[in-house]
XYZ file of N, CA and C in Angstrom:
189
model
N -44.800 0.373 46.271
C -44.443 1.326 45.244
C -45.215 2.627 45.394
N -46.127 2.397 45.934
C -47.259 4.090 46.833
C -46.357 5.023 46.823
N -45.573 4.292 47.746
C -44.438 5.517 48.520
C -43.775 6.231 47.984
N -43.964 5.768 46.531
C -42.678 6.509 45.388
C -43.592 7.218 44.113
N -44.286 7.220 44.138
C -45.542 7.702 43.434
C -45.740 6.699 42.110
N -45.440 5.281 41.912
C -45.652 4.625 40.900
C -46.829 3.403 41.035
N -47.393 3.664 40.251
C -48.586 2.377 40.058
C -47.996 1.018 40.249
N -47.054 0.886 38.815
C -46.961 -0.321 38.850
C -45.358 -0.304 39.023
N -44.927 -1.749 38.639
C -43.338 -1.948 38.332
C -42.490 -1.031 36.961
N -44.090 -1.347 36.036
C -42.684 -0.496 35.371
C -42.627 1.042 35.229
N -43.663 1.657 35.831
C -42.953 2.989 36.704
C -41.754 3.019 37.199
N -41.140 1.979 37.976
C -39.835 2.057 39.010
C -38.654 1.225 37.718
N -38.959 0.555 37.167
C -38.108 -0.225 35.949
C -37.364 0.685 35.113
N -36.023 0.957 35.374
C -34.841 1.007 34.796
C -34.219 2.625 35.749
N -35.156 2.936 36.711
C -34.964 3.701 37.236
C -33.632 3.750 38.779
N -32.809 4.757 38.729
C -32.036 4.804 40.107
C -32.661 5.301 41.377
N -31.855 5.252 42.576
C -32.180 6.191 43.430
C -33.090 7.330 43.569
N -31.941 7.597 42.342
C -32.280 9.377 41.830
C -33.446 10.229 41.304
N -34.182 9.101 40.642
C -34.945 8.919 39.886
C -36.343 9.222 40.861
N -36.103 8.100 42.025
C -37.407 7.678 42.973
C -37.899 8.881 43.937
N -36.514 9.078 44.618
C -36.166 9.670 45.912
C -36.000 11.148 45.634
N -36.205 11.759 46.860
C -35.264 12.935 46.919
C -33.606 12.712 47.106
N -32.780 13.749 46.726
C -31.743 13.801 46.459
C -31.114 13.203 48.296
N -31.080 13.544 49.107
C -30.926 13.258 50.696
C -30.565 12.225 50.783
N -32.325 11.394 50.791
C -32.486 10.114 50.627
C -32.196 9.055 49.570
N -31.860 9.582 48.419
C -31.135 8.540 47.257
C -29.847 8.662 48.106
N -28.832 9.683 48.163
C -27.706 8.992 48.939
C -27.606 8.211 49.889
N -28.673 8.789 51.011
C -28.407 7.619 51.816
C -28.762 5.985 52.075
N -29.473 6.183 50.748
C -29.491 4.592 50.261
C -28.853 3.779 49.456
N -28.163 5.077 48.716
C -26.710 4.142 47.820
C -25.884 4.231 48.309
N -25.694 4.714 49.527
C -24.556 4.736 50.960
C -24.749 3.347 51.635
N -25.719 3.021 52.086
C -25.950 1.157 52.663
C -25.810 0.667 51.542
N -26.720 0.806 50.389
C -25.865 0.003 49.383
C -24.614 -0.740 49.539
N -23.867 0.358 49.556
C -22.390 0.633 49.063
C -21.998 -0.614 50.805
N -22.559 -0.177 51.707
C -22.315 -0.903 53.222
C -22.037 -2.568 52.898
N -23.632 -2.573 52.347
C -23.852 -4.352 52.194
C -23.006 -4.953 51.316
N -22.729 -4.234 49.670
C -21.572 -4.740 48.601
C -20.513 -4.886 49.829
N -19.533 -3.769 50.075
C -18.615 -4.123 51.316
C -18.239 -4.992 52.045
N -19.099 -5.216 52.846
C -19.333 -5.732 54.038
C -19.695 -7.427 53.795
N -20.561 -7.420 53.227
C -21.403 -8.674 53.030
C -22.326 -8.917 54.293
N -22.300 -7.485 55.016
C -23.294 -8.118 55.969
C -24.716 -7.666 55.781
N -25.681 -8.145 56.402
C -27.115 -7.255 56.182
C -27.455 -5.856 56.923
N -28.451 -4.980 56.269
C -28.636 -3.848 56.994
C -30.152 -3.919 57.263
N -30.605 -3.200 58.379
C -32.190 -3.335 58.366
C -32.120 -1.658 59.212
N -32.896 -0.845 58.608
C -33.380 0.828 58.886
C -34.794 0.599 58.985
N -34.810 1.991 59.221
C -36.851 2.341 59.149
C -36.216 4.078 58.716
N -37.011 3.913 57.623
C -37.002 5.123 56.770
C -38.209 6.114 56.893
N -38.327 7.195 56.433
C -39.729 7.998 56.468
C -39.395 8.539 55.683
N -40.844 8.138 54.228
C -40.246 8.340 52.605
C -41.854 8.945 52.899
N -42.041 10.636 52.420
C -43.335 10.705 52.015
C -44.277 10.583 53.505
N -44.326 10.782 54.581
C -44.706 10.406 55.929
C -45.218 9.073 55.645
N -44.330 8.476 55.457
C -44.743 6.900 55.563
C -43.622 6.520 55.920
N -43.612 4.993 57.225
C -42.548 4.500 57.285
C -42.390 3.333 56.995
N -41.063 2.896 56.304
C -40.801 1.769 55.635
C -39.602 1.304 56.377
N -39.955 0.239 56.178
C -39.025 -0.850 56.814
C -37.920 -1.568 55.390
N -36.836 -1.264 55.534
C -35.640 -1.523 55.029
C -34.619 -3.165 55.614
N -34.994 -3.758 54.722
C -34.304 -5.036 54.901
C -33.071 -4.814 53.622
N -31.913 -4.547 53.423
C -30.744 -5.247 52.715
C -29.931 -5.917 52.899
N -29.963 -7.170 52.281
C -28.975 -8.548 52.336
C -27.881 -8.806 51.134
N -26.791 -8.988 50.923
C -26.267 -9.791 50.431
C -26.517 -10.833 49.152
N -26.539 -10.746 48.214
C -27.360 -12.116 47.506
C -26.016 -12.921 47.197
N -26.032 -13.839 47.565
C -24.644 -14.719 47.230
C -25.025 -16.091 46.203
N -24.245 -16.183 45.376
C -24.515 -17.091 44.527
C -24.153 -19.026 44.744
């Protein structure tokens, strides 16, 4: 949560994209979003949020 400037959870709690990110990067994460709902398949990126790089795992949650 560093990466986004929040201490804890509920800094990031009830918050979007939009909220976290710059405008760029909120789309292009509610763009894979949008991939994985789709698709049902998984996505894995490496992002650079803040000169930090993060590793992006999105899966599917199936019930």
């Amino acid at each position: 949560m560093d990466y986004v400037g929040a201490i804890n959870d509920v800094d990031v709690l009830g918050k979007n994209d939009y909220d976290l990110y710059p405008d760029y990067s909120a789309a292009i994460s509610i763009e894979e979003d949008q991939f994985v709902f789709n698709t049902g398949k998984s996505l894995f990126n490496k992002e650079t949020l803040n000169a930090n790089m993060v590793l992006v795992f999105k899966d599917p949650f199936h019930k």
